[in-house]
Short mmCIF file of C-alpha atoms and ligand atoms in Angstrom, two decimals:
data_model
loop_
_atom_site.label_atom_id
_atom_site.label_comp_id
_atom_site.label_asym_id
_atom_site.label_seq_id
_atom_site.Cartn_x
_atom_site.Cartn_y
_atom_site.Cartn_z
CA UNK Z 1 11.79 6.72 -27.10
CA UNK Z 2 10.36 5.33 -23.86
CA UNK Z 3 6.48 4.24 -23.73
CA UNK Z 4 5.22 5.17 -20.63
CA UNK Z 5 2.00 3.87 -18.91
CA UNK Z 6 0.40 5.48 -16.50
CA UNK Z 7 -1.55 3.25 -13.93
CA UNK Z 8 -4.88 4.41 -11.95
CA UNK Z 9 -6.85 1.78 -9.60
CA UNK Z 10 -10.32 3.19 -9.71
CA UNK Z 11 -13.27 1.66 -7.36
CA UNK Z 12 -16.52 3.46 -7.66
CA UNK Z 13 -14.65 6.59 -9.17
CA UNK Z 14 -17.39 7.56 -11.61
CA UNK Z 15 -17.19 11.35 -10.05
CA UNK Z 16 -13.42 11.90 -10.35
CA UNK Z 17 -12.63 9.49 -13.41
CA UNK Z 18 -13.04 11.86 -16.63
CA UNK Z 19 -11.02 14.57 -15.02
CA UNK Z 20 -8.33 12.18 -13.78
CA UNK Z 21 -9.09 10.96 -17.55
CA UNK Z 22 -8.57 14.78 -18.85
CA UNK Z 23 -5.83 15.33 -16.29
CA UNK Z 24 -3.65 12.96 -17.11
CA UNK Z 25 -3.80 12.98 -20.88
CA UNK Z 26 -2.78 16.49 -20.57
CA UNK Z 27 0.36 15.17 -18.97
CA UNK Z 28 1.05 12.57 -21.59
CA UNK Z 29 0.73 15.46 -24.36
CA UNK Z 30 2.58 17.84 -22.99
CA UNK Z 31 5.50 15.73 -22.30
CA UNK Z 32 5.40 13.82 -25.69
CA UNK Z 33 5.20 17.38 -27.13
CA UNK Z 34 8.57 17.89 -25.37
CA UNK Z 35 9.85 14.69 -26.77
CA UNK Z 36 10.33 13.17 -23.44
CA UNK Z 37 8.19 9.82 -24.15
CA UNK Z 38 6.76 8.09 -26.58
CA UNK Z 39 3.43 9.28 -28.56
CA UNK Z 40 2.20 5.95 -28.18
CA UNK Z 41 1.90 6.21 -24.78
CA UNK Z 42 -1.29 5.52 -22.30
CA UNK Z 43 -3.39 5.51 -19.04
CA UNK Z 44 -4.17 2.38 -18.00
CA UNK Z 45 -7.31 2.52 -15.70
CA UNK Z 46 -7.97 -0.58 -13.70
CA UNK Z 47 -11.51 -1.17 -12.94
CA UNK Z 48 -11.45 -2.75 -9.26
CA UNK Z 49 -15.25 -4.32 -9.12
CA UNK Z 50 -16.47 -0.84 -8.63
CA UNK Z 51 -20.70 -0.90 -8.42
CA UNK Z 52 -20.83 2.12 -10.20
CA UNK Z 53 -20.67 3.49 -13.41
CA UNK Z 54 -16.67 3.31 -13.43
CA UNK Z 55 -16.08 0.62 -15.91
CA UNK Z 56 -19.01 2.22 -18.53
CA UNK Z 57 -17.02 5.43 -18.11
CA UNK Z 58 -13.54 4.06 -19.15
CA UNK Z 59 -15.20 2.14 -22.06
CA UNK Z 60 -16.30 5.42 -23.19
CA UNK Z 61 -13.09 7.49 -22.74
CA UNK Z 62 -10.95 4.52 -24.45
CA UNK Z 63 -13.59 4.46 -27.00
CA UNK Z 64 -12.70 8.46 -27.40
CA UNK Z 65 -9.08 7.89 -27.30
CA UNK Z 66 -8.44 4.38 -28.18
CA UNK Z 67 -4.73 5.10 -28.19
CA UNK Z 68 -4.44 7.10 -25.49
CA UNK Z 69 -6.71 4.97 -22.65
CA UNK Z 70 -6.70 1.52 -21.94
CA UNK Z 71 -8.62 0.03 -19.38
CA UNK Z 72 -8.17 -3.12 -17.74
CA UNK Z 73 -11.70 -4.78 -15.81
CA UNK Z 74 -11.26 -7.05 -12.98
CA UNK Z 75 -13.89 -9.26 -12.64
CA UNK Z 76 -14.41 -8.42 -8.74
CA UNK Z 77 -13.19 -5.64 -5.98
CA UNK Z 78 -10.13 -7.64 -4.76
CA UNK Z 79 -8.51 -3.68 -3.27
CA UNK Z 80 -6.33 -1.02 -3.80
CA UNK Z 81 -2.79 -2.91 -3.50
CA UNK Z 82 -4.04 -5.95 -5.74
CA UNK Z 83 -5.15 -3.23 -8.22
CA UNK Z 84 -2.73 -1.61 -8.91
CA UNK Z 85 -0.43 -5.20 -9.03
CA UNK Z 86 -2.96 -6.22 -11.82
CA UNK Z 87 -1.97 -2.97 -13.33
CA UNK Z 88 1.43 -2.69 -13.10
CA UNK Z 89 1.69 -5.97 -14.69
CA UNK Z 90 -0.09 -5.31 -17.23
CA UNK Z 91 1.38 -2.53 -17.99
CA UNK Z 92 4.74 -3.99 -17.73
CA UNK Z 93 4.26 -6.07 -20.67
CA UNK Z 94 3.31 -3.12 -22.92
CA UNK Z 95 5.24 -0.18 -21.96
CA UNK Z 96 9.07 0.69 -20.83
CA UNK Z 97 8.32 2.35 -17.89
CA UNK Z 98 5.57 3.12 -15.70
CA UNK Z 99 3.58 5.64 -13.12
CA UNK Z 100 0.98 4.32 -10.48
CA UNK Z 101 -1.19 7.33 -9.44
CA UNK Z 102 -4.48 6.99 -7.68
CA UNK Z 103 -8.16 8.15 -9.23
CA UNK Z 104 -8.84 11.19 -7.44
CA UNK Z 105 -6.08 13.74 -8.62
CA UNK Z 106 -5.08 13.87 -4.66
CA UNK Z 107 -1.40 13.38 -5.99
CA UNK Z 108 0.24 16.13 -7.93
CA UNK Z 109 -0.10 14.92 -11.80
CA UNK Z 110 2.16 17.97 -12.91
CA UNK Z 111 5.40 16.10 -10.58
CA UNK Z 112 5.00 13.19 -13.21
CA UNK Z 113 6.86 14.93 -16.14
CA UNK Z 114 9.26 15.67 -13.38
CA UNK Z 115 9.40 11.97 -12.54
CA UNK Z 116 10.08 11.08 -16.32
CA UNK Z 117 13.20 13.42 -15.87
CA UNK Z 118 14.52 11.48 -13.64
CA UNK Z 119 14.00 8.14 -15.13
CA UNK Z 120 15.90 9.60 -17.97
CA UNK Z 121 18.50 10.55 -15.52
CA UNK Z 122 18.85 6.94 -14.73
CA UNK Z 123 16.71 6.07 -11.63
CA UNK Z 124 14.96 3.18 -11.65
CA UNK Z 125 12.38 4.10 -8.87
CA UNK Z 126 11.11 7.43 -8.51
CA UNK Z 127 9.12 8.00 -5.41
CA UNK Z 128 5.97 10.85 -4.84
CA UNK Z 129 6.44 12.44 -1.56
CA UNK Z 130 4.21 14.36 0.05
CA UNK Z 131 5.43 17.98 1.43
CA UNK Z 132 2.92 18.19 3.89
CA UNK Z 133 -0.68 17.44 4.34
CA UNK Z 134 -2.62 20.51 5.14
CA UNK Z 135 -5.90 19.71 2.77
CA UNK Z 136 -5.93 16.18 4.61
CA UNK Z 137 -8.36 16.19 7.89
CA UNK Z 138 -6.42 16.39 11.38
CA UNK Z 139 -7.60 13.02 11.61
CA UNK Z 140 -5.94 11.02 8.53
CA UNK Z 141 -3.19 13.55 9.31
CA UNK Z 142 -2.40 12.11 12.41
CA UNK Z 143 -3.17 8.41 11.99
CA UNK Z 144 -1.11 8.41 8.57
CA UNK Z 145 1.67 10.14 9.99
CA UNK Z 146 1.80 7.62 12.99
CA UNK Z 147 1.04 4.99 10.77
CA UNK Z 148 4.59 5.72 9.34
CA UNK Z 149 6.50 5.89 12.63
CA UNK Z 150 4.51 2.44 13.89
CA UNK Z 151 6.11 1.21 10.38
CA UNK Z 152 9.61 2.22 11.17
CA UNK Z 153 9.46 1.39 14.78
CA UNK Z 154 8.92 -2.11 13.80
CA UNK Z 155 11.59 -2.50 11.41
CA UNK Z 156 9.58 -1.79 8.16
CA UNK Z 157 11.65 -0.03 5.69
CA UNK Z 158 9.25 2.72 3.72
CA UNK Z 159 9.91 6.33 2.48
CA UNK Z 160 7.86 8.22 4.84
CA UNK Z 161 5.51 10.47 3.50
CA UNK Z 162 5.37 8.12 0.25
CA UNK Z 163 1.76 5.93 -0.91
CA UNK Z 164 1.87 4.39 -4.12
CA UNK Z 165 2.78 7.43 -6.34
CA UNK Z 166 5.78 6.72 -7.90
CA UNK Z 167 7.92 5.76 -11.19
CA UNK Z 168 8.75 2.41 -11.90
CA UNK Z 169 10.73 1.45 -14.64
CA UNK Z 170 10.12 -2.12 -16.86
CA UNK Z 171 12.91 -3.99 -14.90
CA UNK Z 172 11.97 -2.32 -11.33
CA UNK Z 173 8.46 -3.99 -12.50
CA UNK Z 174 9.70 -7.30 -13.50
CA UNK Z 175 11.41 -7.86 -10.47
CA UNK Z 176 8.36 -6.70 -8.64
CA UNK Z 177 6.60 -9.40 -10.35
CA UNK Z 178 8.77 -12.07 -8.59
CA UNK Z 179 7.14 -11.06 -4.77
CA UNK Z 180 4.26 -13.65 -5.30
CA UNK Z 181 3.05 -13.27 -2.06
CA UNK Z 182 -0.43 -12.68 -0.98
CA UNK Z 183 -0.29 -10.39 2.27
CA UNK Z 184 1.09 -7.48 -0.27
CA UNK Z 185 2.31 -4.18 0.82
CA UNK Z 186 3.57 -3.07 -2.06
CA UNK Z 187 5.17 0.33 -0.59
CA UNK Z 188 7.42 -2.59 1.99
CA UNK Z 189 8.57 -4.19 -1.18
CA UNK Z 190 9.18 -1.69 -3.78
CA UNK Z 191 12.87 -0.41 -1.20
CA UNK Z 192 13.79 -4.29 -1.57
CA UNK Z 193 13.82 -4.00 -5.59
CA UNK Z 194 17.28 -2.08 -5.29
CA UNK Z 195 18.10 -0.30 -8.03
CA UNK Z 196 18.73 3.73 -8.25
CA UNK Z 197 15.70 5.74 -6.70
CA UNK Z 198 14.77 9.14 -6.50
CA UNK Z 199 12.32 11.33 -4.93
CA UNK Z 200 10.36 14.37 -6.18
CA UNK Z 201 8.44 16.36 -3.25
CA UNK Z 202 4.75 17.73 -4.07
CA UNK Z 203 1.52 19.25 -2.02
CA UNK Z 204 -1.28 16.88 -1.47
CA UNK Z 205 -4.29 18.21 -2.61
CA UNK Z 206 -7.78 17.28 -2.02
CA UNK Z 207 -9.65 15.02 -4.06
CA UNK Z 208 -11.34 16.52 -6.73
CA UNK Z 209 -14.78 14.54 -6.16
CA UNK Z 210 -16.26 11.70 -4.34
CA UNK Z 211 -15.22 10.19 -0.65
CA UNK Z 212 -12.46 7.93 0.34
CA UNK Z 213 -12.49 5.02 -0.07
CA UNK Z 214 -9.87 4.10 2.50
CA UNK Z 215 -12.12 4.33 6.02
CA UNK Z 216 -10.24 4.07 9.08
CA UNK Z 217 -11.17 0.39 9.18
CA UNK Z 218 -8.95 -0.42 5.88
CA UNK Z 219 -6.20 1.94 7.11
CA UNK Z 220 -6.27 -0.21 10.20
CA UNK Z 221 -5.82 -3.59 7.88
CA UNK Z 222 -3.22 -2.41 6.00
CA UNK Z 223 -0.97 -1.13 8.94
CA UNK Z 224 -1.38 -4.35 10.62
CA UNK Z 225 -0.70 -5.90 7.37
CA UNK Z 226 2.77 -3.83 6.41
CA UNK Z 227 3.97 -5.05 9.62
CA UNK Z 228 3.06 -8.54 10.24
CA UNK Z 229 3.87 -9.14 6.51
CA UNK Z 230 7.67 -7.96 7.11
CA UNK Z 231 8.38 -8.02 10.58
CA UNK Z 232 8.83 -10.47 13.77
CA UNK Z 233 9.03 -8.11 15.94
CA UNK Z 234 5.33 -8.64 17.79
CA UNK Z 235 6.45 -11.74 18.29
CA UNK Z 236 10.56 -10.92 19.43
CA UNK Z 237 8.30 -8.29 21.45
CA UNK Z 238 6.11 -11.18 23.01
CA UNK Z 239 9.22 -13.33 23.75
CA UNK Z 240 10.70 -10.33 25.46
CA UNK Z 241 7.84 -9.86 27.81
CA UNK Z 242 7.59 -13.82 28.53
CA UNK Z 243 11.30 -13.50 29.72
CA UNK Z 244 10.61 -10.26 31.77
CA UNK Z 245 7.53 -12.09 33.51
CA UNK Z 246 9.92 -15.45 34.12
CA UNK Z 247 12.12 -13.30 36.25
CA UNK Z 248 9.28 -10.81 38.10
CA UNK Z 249 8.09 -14.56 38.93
CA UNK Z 250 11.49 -15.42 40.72
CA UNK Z 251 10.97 -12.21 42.33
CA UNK Z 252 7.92 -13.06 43.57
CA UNK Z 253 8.37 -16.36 44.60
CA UNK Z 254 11.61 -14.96 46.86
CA UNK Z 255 8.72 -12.77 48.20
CA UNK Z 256 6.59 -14.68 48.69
CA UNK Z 257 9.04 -17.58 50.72
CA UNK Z 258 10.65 -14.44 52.65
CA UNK Z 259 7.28 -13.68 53.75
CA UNK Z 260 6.14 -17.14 54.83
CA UNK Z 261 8.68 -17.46 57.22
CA UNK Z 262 9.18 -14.30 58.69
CA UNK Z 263 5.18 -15.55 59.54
CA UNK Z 264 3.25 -13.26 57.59
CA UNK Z 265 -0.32 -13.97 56.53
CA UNK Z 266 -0.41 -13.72 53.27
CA UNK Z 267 -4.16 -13.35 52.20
CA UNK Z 268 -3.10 -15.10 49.54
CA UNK Z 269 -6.33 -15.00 46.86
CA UNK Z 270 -6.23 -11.75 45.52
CA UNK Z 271 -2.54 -11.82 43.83
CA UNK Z 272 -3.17 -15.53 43.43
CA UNK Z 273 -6.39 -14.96 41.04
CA UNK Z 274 -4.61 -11.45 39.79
CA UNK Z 275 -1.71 -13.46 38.39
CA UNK Z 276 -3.99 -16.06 36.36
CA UNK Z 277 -5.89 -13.43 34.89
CA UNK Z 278 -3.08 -11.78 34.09
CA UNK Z 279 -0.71 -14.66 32.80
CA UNK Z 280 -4.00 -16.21 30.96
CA UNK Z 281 -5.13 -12.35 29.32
CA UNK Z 282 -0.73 -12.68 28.15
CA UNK Z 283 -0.98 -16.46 27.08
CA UNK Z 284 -3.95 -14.94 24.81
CA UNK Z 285 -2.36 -12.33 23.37
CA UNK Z 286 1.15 -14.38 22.73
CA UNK Z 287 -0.92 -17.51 21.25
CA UNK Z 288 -3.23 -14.62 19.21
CA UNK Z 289 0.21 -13.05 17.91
CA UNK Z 290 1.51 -16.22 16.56
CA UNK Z 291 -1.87 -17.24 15.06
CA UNK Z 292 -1.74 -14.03 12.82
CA UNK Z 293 1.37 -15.80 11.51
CA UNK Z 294 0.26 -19.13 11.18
CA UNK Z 295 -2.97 -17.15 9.16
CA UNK Z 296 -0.55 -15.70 6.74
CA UNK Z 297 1.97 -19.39 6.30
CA UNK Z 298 -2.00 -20.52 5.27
CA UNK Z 299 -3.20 -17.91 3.29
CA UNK Z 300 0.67 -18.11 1.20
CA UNK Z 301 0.89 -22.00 0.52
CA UNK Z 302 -2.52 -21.98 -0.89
CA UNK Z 303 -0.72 -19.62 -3.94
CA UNK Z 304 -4.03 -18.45 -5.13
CA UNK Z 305 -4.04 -16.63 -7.70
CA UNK Z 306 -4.34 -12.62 -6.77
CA UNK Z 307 -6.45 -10.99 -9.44
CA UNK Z 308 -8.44 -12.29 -12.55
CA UNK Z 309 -8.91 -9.96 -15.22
CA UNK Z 310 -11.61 -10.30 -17.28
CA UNK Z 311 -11.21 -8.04 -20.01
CA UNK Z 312 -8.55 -6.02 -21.60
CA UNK Z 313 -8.38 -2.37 -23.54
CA UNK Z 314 -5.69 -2.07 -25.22
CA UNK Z 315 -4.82 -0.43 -28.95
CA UNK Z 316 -3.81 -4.22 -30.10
CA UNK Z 317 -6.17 -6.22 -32.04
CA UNK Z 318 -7.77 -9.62 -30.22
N1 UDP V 401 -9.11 1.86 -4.63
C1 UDP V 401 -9.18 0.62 -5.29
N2 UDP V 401 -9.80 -0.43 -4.65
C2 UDP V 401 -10.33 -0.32 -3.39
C3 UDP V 401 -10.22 0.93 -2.72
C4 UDP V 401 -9.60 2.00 -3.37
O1 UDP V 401 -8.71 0.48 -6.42
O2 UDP V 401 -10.86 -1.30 -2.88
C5 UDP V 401 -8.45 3.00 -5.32
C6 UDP V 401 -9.26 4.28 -5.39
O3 UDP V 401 -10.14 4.28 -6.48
C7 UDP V 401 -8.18 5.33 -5.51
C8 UDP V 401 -7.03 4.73 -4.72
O4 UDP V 401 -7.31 3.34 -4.59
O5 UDP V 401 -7.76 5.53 -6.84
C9 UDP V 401 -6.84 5.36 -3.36
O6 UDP V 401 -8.05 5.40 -2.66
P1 UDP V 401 -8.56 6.70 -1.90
O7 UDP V 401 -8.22 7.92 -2.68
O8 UDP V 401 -10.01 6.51 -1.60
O9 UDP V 401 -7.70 6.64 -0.57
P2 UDP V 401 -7.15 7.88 0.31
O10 UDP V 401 -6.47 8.82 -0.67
O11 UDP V 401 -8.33 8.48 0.95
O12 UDP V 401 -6.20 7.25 1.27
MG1 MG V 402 -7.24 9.60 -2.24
#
């Protein structure tokens, strides 16, 4: 029988966590009832530096079922993607397969049994898709949605319409373990694992308490992230544009020669102090664009480690 872990990034989830708590143990139960995975299976909650009373409230639920919730404490907020890595990880080592869900119940916990199903059927990765996002405001609707197309127009592979709910099992995590790097987007890596994959299609809800905790700003980050972590194309983009300007400078130099001596006057300081604005505003952005690069090179030789967990819940004796 498979053990299957179920991982949850919390950061300042004290409102949401003992329903996601109660939510998901119903899960586990009824499909260990049905034989589908082992009884020893568990939620593994993954404290990310939250200032509230998070942590205190997983203590207490693993202290009410010590075989049923774990909970894993990082010693700082390090964010959502690094989270759930430390989790997944973890998890890896303890269990045959595994489930990354978020805190606030937003994803459909009842599509997970339907996810074990298809690990059983042989898929390695089973993705959460969304059906469509009515509860989410116009807003996130729209700059998630186009957050997908940016990603695809720019040569990202991801399953639209997918975050980070999905099934992975113990080998799909192992050889997500191998990606050391530190500009992570794990949704851009998980299609490079290979392997079988499968989809199961669900209704986004709302959350069940508390606020997001991915503002605009950190939606921002992580698009810009996805695609300068797995994608030249900014800078085949730049390089396109330099070549385009090379020849409209040709053009204008015939222009401006033709013009000279057929004895126009040229009053020659407008395009002359247009063009240096122009060409220096282009240098910026080009020498900007490739400085984002150079910033990750930097950020990956240094190797540092990602996460640091400080303490561990597990039903295995120090
Ligand atoms: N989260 C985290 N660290 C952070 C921010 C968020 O672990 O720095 C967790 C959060 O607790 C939740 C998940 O990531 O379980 C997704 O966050 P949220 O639901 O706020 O994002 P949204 O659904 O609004 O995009
Ligand atoms: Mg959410």
């Amino acid at each position: 029988m498979d053990r299957l872990a179920i991982v949850v990034p919390c950061y300042n989830e004290e409102e949401v966590l003992k329903i996601s708590s109660e939510a998901l143990r119903g899960v586990l139960n009824t499909c260990i009832e049905k034989g589908k995975i082992a009884p020893d299976s568990f939620v593994l909650f993954v404290n990310d530096g939250s200032k509230d009373r998070t942590w205190e409230l997983i203590e207490a639920e693993h202290a009410l079922y010590p075989g049923q919730i774990f909970g894993c404490k990082l010693a700082g907020n390090v964010g959502h993607q690094y989270a759930l890595t430390a989790g997944l990880l973890t998890a890896k080592d303890l269990a045959d397969v595994t489930v990354s869900i978020d805190a606030d119940l937003q994803d459909d916990v009842n599509v997970i049994e339907e996810m074990v199903d298809k690990f059983h059927e042989g898929k390695d990765i089973v993705y959460g898709v969304r059906k469509e996002r009515k509860t989410d405001t116009f807003f996130k609707r729209t700059t998630a949605q186009g957050f997908y197309k940016v990603m695809s127009m720019m040569g990202v592979k991801t399953v639209y319409n997918h975050a980070d709910f999905r099934l992975m099992s113990k080998r799909a995590v192992e050889q997500f373990a191998k990606y050391e790097e530190t500009n992570l987007f794990i949704r851009g890596l998980i299609p490079l694992i290979g392997y079988e994959t499968d989809c199961v299609y669900y209704d986004r809800k709302e959350r069940v308490a508390g606020e997001s905790k991915y503002p605009l700003k950190k939606m921002l980050a992580l698009a810009f992230n996805g695609i300068s972590s797995f994608s030249v194309k900014p800078i085949n983009f730049i390089v396109g544009l330099g070549i385009f300007i090379v020849f409209a400078a040709f053009a204008a130099l015939i222009y401006a020669l033709i013009s000279y001596f057929s004895g126009h006057v040229v009053p020659g300081w407008t395009s002359l102090i247009v063009s240096v604005w122009f060409l220096g505003g282009l240098q910026l952005v080009a020498i900007g664009l490739v400085g984002q690069y150079i910033g990750k090179i930097y950020l990956e030789v240094k190797h540092r480690p990602r996460y640091n967990i400080e303490k561990l819940l597990t039903d295995e004796e120090e």
